[in-house]
Amino acid sequence: MAITYLDAIREAQSRALEEDENVYIYGQDVAAFGGAFKATKGLSERFPGRVIDAPISEDAIVGSAVGAAIEGMRPIIEMQFADFSSIGFNQIINQSATQFWRTGVPCPITIRLPSGGTEGSGPFHSQSLESIYAHYPGLIVMTPATVEDAYGMLLEAIRIDDPVIFCEHKLLYYHLKADELPKTILPVGKARIARAGRHATVVACSAMVHEALRAARELAEEGWQIEVVDLRSAKPIDTDTILASVARTGRLLAVSESFPWGGLTAEVVSRVSAEGFHLLDAPPQRLNSKDTPIPYHPNLWRAHRPTWQTIAAATRNLIQL
Amino acid sequence: MPHTTPSVASAASVDAEKNRERFVSAFRWMLLARTFEDKIAALYRAGKIVGGVYLGRGQEAFSAALGMQLDQKHGDVFAGLIRDQAGRMAFGEPLLDSARTYLGSAEGPMRGRDGNIHRGRPLRGMPAMISHLGAMISVVNGMLMAKRFRGRTDVVGGATIGDGGTSTGAFHEGLNQAAVERLPLVVAVADNQFAYSTATEHQYACENLVDRAIGYGVRGYRIDGTDLEACLEAFAEAIERARRGEGPQMVVGKLLRLAGHGEHDDARYIPPDLRDKPFGGDCLPLARERLLDEKWLSQDELDELVTTTQESVDEAVARAQSEPDPNPFRESWHALATKHLAEGTLPAD
């Protein structure tokens, strides 16, 4: 039986609730309704009193999670959409992210952000915020691209003694499938070589890994072997694995669905330029979404975000440089 | 009371004794807070304290009355803000913690990483405030939710705020959340008539902030925040009701901030005549007069108390001043409990 990315997220939460009585889920419509995307479907029946509907109060939702974490609980917060975490931003970056450093008391909370664009979702239901949260000290930011990582990394996120921003991509929820849940996964903090190659390295995370893989298949037909690095976490960034890949290929393209100013791709390019300048045969390149709000109409939306076509074009250009 | 029977008279005298003890105890915390803050303000003016100094002058009665009547050992929570020196110490914050945090001692609870009023010991029911007003309400809610998960419903969380803080979204979300979850939360709103320089007419348009209580579905109390006895009575009832499971309670105390927003602020925007108007008095001399009038303390006892209080403040400050400053070369410079996932420079450990 195939297991989707969304199933994996639900199963990870179910297992965490089963294994640790300190775990609970709090968010809008998460209880009997099972969440806007059904990521918590059936859990409130299985775990009565531990899956709780919250008022539409992202600030108070996160603030209360910090308070509960101080007392030793391990809350899982579901934001209905990553975009709405902006209302809880203060509690995330100023309360949860500073808690351990200021007081020495760990803050083990997991904040699930249904992230990224889908057709017709528009400016306020499409955002990718990993770069924003990765900017702040005290947060770990996970960006799983596979069913296996969605399961294994979410379990790890819940076990980690720090606030974890868990960016799960909505586009992967239903379509990405695996045969079974993994027994083990790569440790958090390690990037994965999603496809080996020797002509160029494409670094990506989350849904962009799949666009990059498709671009790599396309370019393989043209005789180019593209290495795709799945970052897995935006913070920490596994610089060593990226540098090792660039050492093999000499060329770097960093791809992300988030906005172009600064952010994850800039960070990757900056690190490779600073630490691996001698490895580069060409100027490192970046590909992001466009510098506008995320559009509603599918024609505009497809042109706004990086796709396998634009990644392939950027990679062809990189190889010619 | 001419018509009371002996047994009732005896019960009444026990109550009178409890009343005296409660009042004297609160007064001690008020005096300690005022004495400590006078000392800290002097150190600030002398350039011995970096950052800001924010005083609770005029709010000691309201603050102490809540902090003192919560029970730290029982598992209660107290989240004070910048004008709660009295409440924090009355709840159980050691004087030395206050001195160490203001002076940035490496031995203090914040180890120089945070300072002045941003301090706490979260595992002892004292979460460390952040500067964003209203944000601590939901943190207290979460602490109470955690205790409820573990079967503890008889603990109470106290959170304080000012008139300005009630205008934030975080305050609204937090109080509504507490009400929805029916948490044993007591919110103390010190309406001190000014948020930094902004008078209340630009802060809220209801007649009294207590009018909001019914909107949240919580019980409201409206008191004179300069009257220690009124503060003690209101918070005693609010805490008792919260502990009994009656849900959140909101106590609004009207008073006047008798200092600048911080010691950097001369507060010339506060009209001097406000001090002569209702709620403009200073709770500390008012309480002192009451003590002497009721003969709850003699003048000699009071003088002795002032002397010993000053000594304990001087001692705590001197000790904190003699302690090592934080050392940037020994600082770990990573913000995660999960050390192997921290980015940046890590020590050799």
XYZ file of C-alpha atoms in Angstrom:
670
model
C 0.000 0.000 0.000
C 1.381 3.354 -0.992
C 2.032 5.917 1.681
C 1.829 9.588 0.767
C 3.901 12.462 2.155
C 0.788 13.562 4.052
C 0.231 10.047 5.457
C 3.825 10.071 6.636
C 3.254 13.343 8.507
C 0.133 11.952 10.126
C 1.826 8.662 11.025
C 4.810 10.434 12.549
C 2.501 12.469 14.767
C 0.537 9.387 15.694
C 3.690 7.544 16.686
C 4.985 10.520 18.664
C 1.681 10.772 20.562
C 1.865 7.068 21.287
C 5.464 7.028 22.427
C 5.560 10.158 24.568
C 2.736 11.331 26.791
C 4.235 14.837 26.759
C 3.371 15.253 23.088
C 0.154 17.027 22.124
C -1.150 18.729 18.984
C -2.621 22.232 19.021
C -3.874 24.191 16.050
C -6.914 25.386 14.144
C -9.392 22.659 13.159
C -6.953 19.884 14.078
C -9.204 17.854 16.393
C -12.402 16.201 15.135
C -12.079 17.847 11.725
C -8.572 16.468 11.299
C -6.938 19.657 10.019
C -7.376 21.664 6.840
C -5.239 19.116 4.952
C -6.219 16.123 7.126
C -2.748 15.801 8.569
C -4.260 15.010 11.968
C -7.240 12.977 10.794
C -8.325 10.393 13.339
C -5.750 11.433 15.929
C -8.163 13.153 18.303
C -10.212 9.955 18.479
C -7.123 7.838 19.114
C -5.647 10.260 21.620
C -8.535 11.955 23.442
C -7.718 15.331 24.975
C -4.315 15.515 23.291
C -5.341 16.985 19.934
C -6.877 20.368 20.669
C -8.654 22.915 18.492
C -7.275 26.413 18.945
C -8.924 29.783 18.377
C -7.649 31.720 15.344
C -4.824 33.149 17.387
C -1.436 32.233 15.980
C 0.355 34.409 18.503
C -1.329 32.765 21.477
C -1.018 29.315 19.921
C 2.764 29.582 19.755
C 3.037 31.463 23.052
C 1.145 28.724 24.850
C 3.360 26.099 23.232
C 6.402 27.844 24.678
C 4.788 27.865 28.112
C 3.918 24.189 27.861
C 7.436 23.378 26.665
C 8.880 25.162 29.698
C 6.854 22.721 31.776
C 8.289 19.751 29.884
C 5.609 19.160 27.251
C 6.506 18.671 23.584
C 3.774 20.490 21.644
C 3.234 20.067 17.924
C 1.717 23.221 16.463
C -0.079 23.070 13.133
C -0.257 26.386 11.330
C -3.102 26.137 8.874
C -0.850 27.637 6.208
C 2.794 28.681 6.553
C 1.686 32.181 5.522
C -0.301 32.615 8.743
C 2.726 31.962 10.906
C 3.457 35.660 10.352
C 0.853 36.339 13.044
C 2.810 34.079 15.404
C 6.156 35.412 14.209
C 6.886 37.323 17.384
C 6.326 34.319 19.618
C 8.382 32.112 17.287
C 11.452 34.293 16.883
C 11.456 36.265 20.127
C 9.907 33.858 22.604
C 10.650 30.322 21.465
C 13.967 30.951 19.700
C 15.480 32.930 22.584
C 14.158 30.788 25.436
C 17.018 28.326 25.800
C 19.765 30.844 25.226
C 18.336 33.340 27.688
C 17.176 31.029 30.458
C 18.879 27.676 29.917
C 15.463 25.993 29.767
C 14.968 24.069 26.500
C 11.984 24.835 24.285
C 11.055 21.621 22.462
C 8.258 22.725 20.167
C 7.546 21.675 16.598
C 5.775 24.151 14.341
C 4.411 22.535 11.202
C 4.114 24.923 8.270
C 2.110 23.719 5.254
C 4.291 25.554 2.772
C 4.811 26.411 -0.840
C 2.712 27.179 -3.828
C -0.078 25.225 -5.458
C -2.268 26.261 -8.362
C -4.742 28.979 -7.484
C -3.521 29.519 -3.942
C -2.413 33.092 -4.466
C -0.343 35.459 -2.343
C -1.461 34.340 1.101
C -1.625 30.552 0.888
C 1.587 29.811 -1.022
C 4.573 31.123 0.832
C 7.875 29.383 1.538
C 9.293 30.850 4.716
C 12.325 28.677 5.442
C 14.731 31.520 4.721
C 12.935 33.879 7.094
C 13.014 31.453 9.999
C 16.515 30.194 9.248
C 17.704 33.756 9.735
C 16.980 33.636 13.454
C 19.331 32.051 15.990
C 17.709 29.379 18.120
C 15.563 27.744 15.455
C 16.067 24.568 13.426
C 14.388 24.621 10.013
C 13.552 21.355 8.271
C 12.469 21.113 4.634
C 11.766 17.450 3.839
C 11.508 16.512 0.168
C 10.613 12.840 0.464
C 7.999 10.691 2.154
C 10.757 9.035 4.160
C 12.081 12.362 5.404
C 8.605 13.736 6.077
C 8.156 10.834 8.495
C 11.624 10.469 9.949
C 12.452 14.151 10.228
C 9.121 15.015 11.829
C 9.695 12.327 14.461
C 13.157 13.781 15.016
C 11.771 17.328 15.133
C 9.443 16.339 17.963
C 12.280 14.674 19.878
C 14.691 17.603 19.488
C 14.962 19.909 22.510
C 14.736 23.075 20.392
C 12.015 24.832 18.426
C 11.808 23.273 14.968
C 10.145 24.945 12.002
C 8.925 22.026 9.923
C 8.250 23.167 6.353
C 6.099 20.538 4.650
C 5.283 21.203 1.027
C 1.594 21.155 0.114
C 2.354 20.170 -3.465
C 3.915 16.953 -2.200
C 1.092 16.051 0.211
C -0.949 13.799 -2.041
C 1.228 12.972 -5.041
C 4.487 11.900 -3.482
C 4.315 8.246 -2.498
C 6.525 5.565 -0.955
C 5.966 1.861 -0.419
C 6.554 1.928 3.294
C 7.632 4.111 6.186
C 11.382 4.142 6.761
C 13.028 2.304 9.661
C 15.869 4.817 9.741
C 16.783 8.015 7.943
C 19.899 10.094 7.446
C 20.594 12.165 10.549
C 19.079 15.636 10.636
C 21.672 18.162 9.535
C 22.996 15.987 6.709
C 22.178 16.742 3.097
C 21.477 13.931 0.664
C 22.804 13.349 -2.820
C 19.469 12.836 -4.570
C 21.158 12.148 -7.921
C 24.842 11.771 -8.668
C 26.479 13.698 -11.518
C 29.693 15.373 -12.551
C 28.928 18.407 -14.736
C 27.077 20.662 -12.305
C 25.586 20.665 -8.806
C 22.010 21.787 -8.237
C 21.263 22.417 -4.546
C 17.574 22.474 -3.615
C 15.138 21.572 -0.883
C 11.521 20.494 -0.504
C 9.452 20.475 -3.731
C 12.303 22.045 -5.690
C 14.291 18.818 -5.302
C 11.737 17.126 -7.556
C 11.865 19.924 -10.111
C 15.670 19.687 -10.057
C 15.568 15.909 -10.503
C 13.308 16.258 -13.497
C 15.605 18.900 -14.972
C 18.538 16.525 -14.389
C 16.743 13.739 -16.281
C 16.083 16.139 -19.115
C 19.705 17.248 -19.258
C 20.896 13.622 -19.106
C 19.322 13.195 -22.525
C 21.526 16.023 -23.716
C 24.588 14.286 -22.269
C 24.963 16.295 -19.063
C 25.158 14.574 -15.710
C 23.720 16.846 -13.044
C 24.219 16.195 -9.346
C 21.212 17.116 -7.218
C 21.761 17.834 -3.534
C 18.690 17.691 -1.323
C 19.470 20.023 1.588
C 16.835 18.411 3.878
C 17.301 21.188 6.412
C 17.631 24.901 5.733
C 19.189 25.291 9.152
C 21.633 23.845 9.715
C 22.953 23.804 6.148
C 25.223 20.849 5.442
C 27.996 22.919 3.875
C 30.393 19.958 3.776
C 28.180 17.878 1.510
C 27.605 20.861 -0.804
C 31.322 21.591 -1.012
C 32.095 17.937 -1.684
C 29.602 17.980 -4.528
C 31.000 21.205 -5.976
C 34.468 19.668 -5.725
C 33.210 16.941 -8.073
C 31.353 19.196 -10.505
C 32.982 22.632 -10.322
C 29.639 24.333 -10.895
C 26.804 25.377 -8.576
C 23.182 26.364 -9.035
C 21.171 26.985 -5.838
C 17.387 26.746 -6.260
C 14.605 27.775 -3.911
C 10.926 28.559 -4.137
C 11.258 31.505 -1.749
C 11.703 35.115 -2.804
C 14.995 36.151 -4.418
C 16.331 38.758 -1.993
C 18.806 37.039 0.326
C 17.724 33.773 1.799
C 18.687 30.161 1.390
C 20.177 30.294 -2.110
C 22.212 33.373 -1.256
C 23.496 31.591 1.821
C 24.517 28.511 -0.160
C 26.263 30.596 -2.815
C 27.949 32.687 -0.138
C 29.313 29.643 1.679
C 30.551 27.955 -1.450
C 32.163 31.195 -2.657
C 33.850 31.803 0.678
C 34.922 28.261 1.501
C 35.121 26.620 -1.906
C 36.088 29.394 -4.316
C 38.992 27.308 -5.566
C 36.585 24.486 -6.435
C 34.509 26.604 -8.802
C 34.954 26.590 -12.560
C 32.173 29.128 -13.101
C 30.372 31.847 -11.117
C 27.844 30.214 -8.777
C 24.223 30.838 -9.786
C 20.910 31.234 -7.979
C 17.341 30.618 -9.062
C 14.397 31.747 -6.944
C 10.814 32.725 -7.449
C 10.228 36.221 -8.778
C 10.335 39.328 -6.616
C 6.570 39.829 -6.526
C 3.833 38.407 -4.331
C 2.825 34.907 -5.418
C 0.191 35.084 -8.177
C -3.208 33.437 -8.271
C -3.680 32.446 -11.900
C -1.930 29.175 -12.862
C -0.268 30.803 -15.876
C 1.268 33.467 -13.699
C 2.027 31.103 -10.828
C 3.936 28.633 -13.012
C 6.008 31.483 -14.372
C 6.642 32.885 -10.910
C 8.291 29.868 -9.290
C 11.275 27.880 -10.469
C 10.205 24.820 -12.461
C 12.078 21.943 -14.053
C 12.138 23.928 -17.285
C 13.690 27.059 -15.769
C 16.074 24.955 -13.683
C 17.133 23.090 -16.839
C 17.642 26.386 -18.658
C 19.654 27.862 -15.794
C 21.759 24.702 -15.608
C 22.448 24.739 -19.357
C 23.544 28.334 -18.983
C 25.749 27.419 -16.012
C 27.456 24.662 -17.977
C 28.273 27.112 -20.768
C 29.809 29.677 -18.425
C -19.094 45.263 67.561
C -21.482 45.419 70.553
C -23.894 42.664 69.577
C -21.543 39.916 68.500
C -21.331 36.759 70.563
C -17.972 35.779 72.047
C -17.335 32.964 69.563
C -17.934 35.218 66.563
C -15.817 37.925 68.146
C -13.041 35.389 68.490
C -13.317 34.387 64.824
C -13.347 38.035 63.851
C -10.187 38.670 65.824
C -8.473 35.758 64.071
C -9.467 37.348 60.760
C -8.170 40.670 62.021
C -4.862 39.048 62.873
C -4.646 37.413 59.429
C -5.533 40.730 57.904
C -2.739 42.438 59.847
C -0.212 39.785 58.892
C -1.166 39.979 55.240
C -0.961 43.744 55.183
C 2.374 43.903 57.010
C 3.822 41.190 54.819
C 2.769 43.009 51.636
C 4.156 46.242 53.007
C 7.536 44.568 53.551
C 7.662 43.536 49.883
C 6.615 47.005 48.772
C 9.292 48.594 50.879
C 11.933 46.150 49.662
C 10.978 46.807 46.033
C 11.040 50.588 46.479
C 14.341 50.471 48.335
C 15.917 48.208 45.732
C 14.639 50.279 42.832
C 15.870 53.519 44.422
C 19.278 51.889 44.664
C 19.203 50.636 41.076
C 18.076 54.066 39.834
C 20.999 55.672 41.660
C 23.407 53.163 40.127
C 21.924 53.886 36.698
C 22.438 57.633 37.126
C 25.993 56.888 38.208
C 26.549 55.007 34.961
C 26.906 51.628 36.672
C 24.025 49.977 34.817
C 23.800 49.660 31.049
C 20.571 49.546 29.087
C 17.468 50.732 30.870
C 16.043 50.900 34.353
C 12.254 50.679 34.679
C 10.625 51.328 37.997
C 7.395 50.153 39.539
C 7.117 53.261 41.708
C 3.498 53.710 42.677
C 2.509 50.210 41.607
C 4.071 48.226 44.432
C 0.812 47.577 46.280
C -0.976 46.272 43.198
C 1.989 44.136 42.146
C 2.860 42.716 45.572
C -0.761 41.865 46.317
C -0.809 39.435 43.397
C 2.704 38.005 43.706
C 2.430 37.482 47.427
C -0.850 35.599 47.328
C 0.263 33.147 44.672
C 1.997 30.058 45.987
C 5.254 29.263 44.224
C 5.844 26.032 46.160
C 2.385 24.809 45.237
C 3.209 25.214 41.540
C 1.680 28.599 40.811
C 3.125 30.827 38.100
C 3.898 34.540 38.131
C 4.830 36.414 34.964
C 5.733 39.945 35.941
C 6.585 42.759 33.582
C 8.698 45.870 33.999
C 6.858 47.359 36.967
C 6.645 44.230 39.065
C 9.734 44.306 41.223
C 7.445 44.002 44.238
C 5.339 41.188 42.831
C 8.332 39.242 41.588
C 10.037 39.260 44.959
C 6.800 38.636 46.818
C 6.256 35.582 44.633
C 9.725 34.229 45.309
C 12.341 35.833 43.114
C 15.486 36.205 45.217
C 16.644 39.785 45.654
C 20.045 38.629 44.452
C 18.562 37.513 41.103
C 17.281 41.046 40.565
C 20.580 42.653 41.445
C 22.580 40.193 39.380
C 20.452 40.688 36.285
C 20.581 44.479 36.455
C 24.339 44.358 36.935
C 24.892 41.677 34.283
C 26.579 39.226 36.636
C 27.653 35.945 35.096
C 26.208 34.250 38.198
C 22.695 35.564 37.628
C 19.816 33.676 36.070
C 20.367 35.359 32.683
C 24.208 35.249 32.843
C 24.520 38.626 31.175
C 22.757 37.321 28.087
C 19.722 39.354 29.011
C 19.381 42.113 31.532
C 17.407 44.367 33.840
C 13.751 43.294 34.037
C 14.127 40.528 31.438
C 14.747 37.812 33.918
C 13.154 34.719 35.335
C 13.540 31.165 36.438
C 10.998 29.387 34.264
C 11.304 26.070 36.089
C 10.301 27.823 39.315
C 7.160 29.336 37.905
C 8.789 32.559 36.756
C 8.977 32.786 32.953
C 11.364 35.461 31.694
C 9.485 38.264 29.990
C 10.226 39.393 26.470
C 9.738 43.074 25.663
C 6.749 42.591 23.387
C 3.736 43.434 25.488
C 0.973 40.899 25.838
C 3.226 38.039 24.767
C 3.572 36.545 28.246
C -0.144 35.912 28.749
C -0.235 32.959 26.391
C 3.040 31.643 27.798
C 1.383 31.469 31.209
C -1.625 29.836 29.534
C 0.672 27.161 28.135
C 2.262 26.530 31.511
C -1.217 26.086 32.976
C -2.247 23.812 30.106
C 0.828 21.658 30.754
C -0.040 21.380 34.413
C -3.596 20.436 33.485
C -2.299 17.717 31.155
C -0.631 16.285 34.255
C -3.756 16.491 36.334
C -2.952 19.729 38.156
C -5.945 22.035 37.960
C -5.464 23.669 41.357
C -2.564 25.888 40.341
C -2.980 29.514 39.369
C -1.017 31.640 36.924
C -0.667 35.360 37.430
C 0.228 37.631 34.546
C 0.576 41.390 34.684
C 0.142 44.078 32.066
C -0.444 47.803 31.826
C -3.071 49.909 30.111
C -0.857 50.190 27.021
C -0.282 46.446 26.846
C -4.008 45.785 26.699
C -4.042 47.348 23.231
C -1.920 44.588 21.718
C -3.212 41.701 19.679
C -1.186 39.351 21.831
C -3.087 40.450 24.958
C -6.404 39.873 23.228
C -5.379 36.492 21.865
C -3.956 35.426 25.201
C -6.940 36.400 27.307
C -9.396 34.921 24.829
C -7.380 31.709 24.731
C -7.394 31.505 28.535
C -11.138 32.041 28.563
C -11.787 29.436 25.861
C -9.646 26.915 27.724
C -11.070 28.069 31.074
C -7.608 28.321 32.540
C -6.894 29.401 36.125
C -5.340 32.684 35.017
C -5.371 35.942 36.946
C -4.523 38.957 34.813
C -3.537 42.094 36.667
C -4.019 45.230 34.596
C -2.231 48.194 36.137
C -3.928 51.147 34.501
C -1.236 53.686 35.389
C -2.635 56.329 33.024
C 0.374 56.455 30.706
C 1.964 54.058 28.243
C 5.378 55.659 27.935
C 4.066 59.152 27.087
C 0.671 58.204 25.701
C -2.303 59.011 27.902
C -5.167 56.556 28.153
C -7.479 58.577 25.889
C -5.266 57.452 23.006
C -5.057 53.910 24.344
C -8.642 52.814 24.856
C -12.145 54.165 24.451
C -14.101 52.149 26.990
C -14.939 53.798 30.290
C -12.801 51.393 32.276
C -10.648 48.539 31.040
C -12.610 46.205 33.280
C -15.492 46.637 30.823
C -13.562 44.316 28.541
C -13.740 41.426 30.977
C -17.322 40.529 30.134
C -16.433 40.571 26.440
C -13.906 37.833 27.047
C -16.239 35.934 29.328
C -14.044 36.449 32.369
C -14.770 37.915 35.781
C -13.616 41.500 36.188
C -12.598 43.481 39.272
C -12.196 47.241 39.410
C -10.120 48.582 42.251
C -8.104 51.516 43.502
C -4.586 50.275 42.820
C -3.088 52.627 45.416
C -5.092 51.010 48.222
C -3.116 48.020 49.456
C -6.005 46.494 51.339
C -8.284 46.710 48.296
C -5.554 45.104 46.176
C -5.065 42.293 48.679
C -8.775 41.582 48.869
C -9.370 41.631 45.129
C -6.444 39.362 44.304
C -7.283 37.005 47.174
C -10.742 36.548 45.711
C -9.530 36.342 42.118
C -6.892 33.723 42.967
C -9.364 31.720 45.034
C -11.945 31.729 42.238
C -9.367 30.764 39.621
C -8.129 27.948 41.845
C -11.670 26.704 42.289
C -12.022 26.317 38.528
C -14.005 29.425 37.735
C -11.714 30.361 34.854
C -9.729 33.517 34.178
C -10.056 36.607 36.358
C -9.120 40.129 35.361
C -8.259 42.700 38.017
C -7.949 46.285 36.847
C -6.228 48.611 39.272
C -6.304 52.316 38.614
C -3.208 54.145 39.780
C -0.553 56.563 38.544
C 2.935 55.796 37.357
C 5.133 57.826 39.707
C 8.215 57.649 37.517
C 9.226 58.007 33.923
C 8.691 55.136 31.558
C 12.302 54.379 32.384
C 14.873 56.325 34.288
C 15.987 57.926 31.023
C 12.576 59.633 30.846
C 11.794 62.683 32.988
C 8.067 62.239 32.302
C 7.441 65.969 31.987
C 4.371 65.093 29.947
C 2.576 63.912 33.095
C 0.595 66.883 34.501
C 1.700 67.351 38.126
C -1.846 67.852 39.358
C -2.653 64.229 38.562
C -0.901 63.329 41.792
C -3.591 65.167 43.759
C -6.431 63.561 41.858
C -8.042 60.209 42.655
C -5.660 57.257 42.098
C -2.717 59.686 41.954
C -1.353 58.860 45.389
C 1.713 56.882 46.355
C 0.721 53.474 47.684
C 3.774 53.155 49.897
C 3.263 56.124 52.278
C -0.478 55.421 52.185
C 0.187 51.893 53.427
C 2.704 53.175 55.973
C 0.127 55.581 57.419
C -2.382 52.792 57.659
C 0.149 50.573 59.464
C 0.845 53.221 62.049
C -2.799 54.280 62.439
C -3.864 50.690 63.056
C -0.816 50.173 65.269
C 0.058 47.111 63.189
C 3.650 48.251 63.479
C 5.110 50.718 65.962
C 7.252 53.586 64.757
C 10.287 51.799 66.181
C 9.431 48.569 64.346
C 8.954 50.519 61.163
C 12.287 52.302 61.547
C 13.947 48.967 62.187
C 12.318 47.509 59.075
C 13.529 50.407 56.916
C 17.073 49.925 58.226
C 17.207 46.154 57.708
C 15.627 46.477 54.260
C 18.250 48.992 53.197
C 20.965 46.689 54.540
C 19.699 43.677 52.612
C 19.520 45.728 49.398
C 23.030 47.101 49.884
C 24.327 43.628 50.590
C 22.717 42.070 47.492
C 23.945 44.864 45.223
C 27.457 44.743 46.671
C 27.594 40.999 46.159
C 26.347 41.222 42.570
C 28.870 43.974 41.866
C 31.707 41.823 43.147
C 30.811 38.877 40.935
C 32.508 38.172 37.621
C 31.208 39.726 34.439
C 30.375 37.361 31.602
C 33.441 36.491 29.543
C 32.988 36.636 25.758
C 35.830 34.171 25.316
C 34.083 31.587 27.462
C 30.649 32.213 25.952
C 29.431 29.273 23.886
C 27.905 31.507 21.184
C 25.334 28.987 20.100
C 21.644 29.229 20.772
C 20.525 25.612 20.569
C 20.116 22.974 23.249
C 20.894 20.470 20.479
C 24.547 21.419 20.196
C 25.460 19.240 17.240
C 22.885 21.064 15.096
C 24.152 24.543 15.974
C 25.754 26.550 13.207
C 28.606 28.966 13.685
C 31.622 28.824 15.890
C 31.514 26.105 18.479
C 33.949 25.683 21.350
C 36.216 22.683 21.353
C 33.788 20.743 23.570
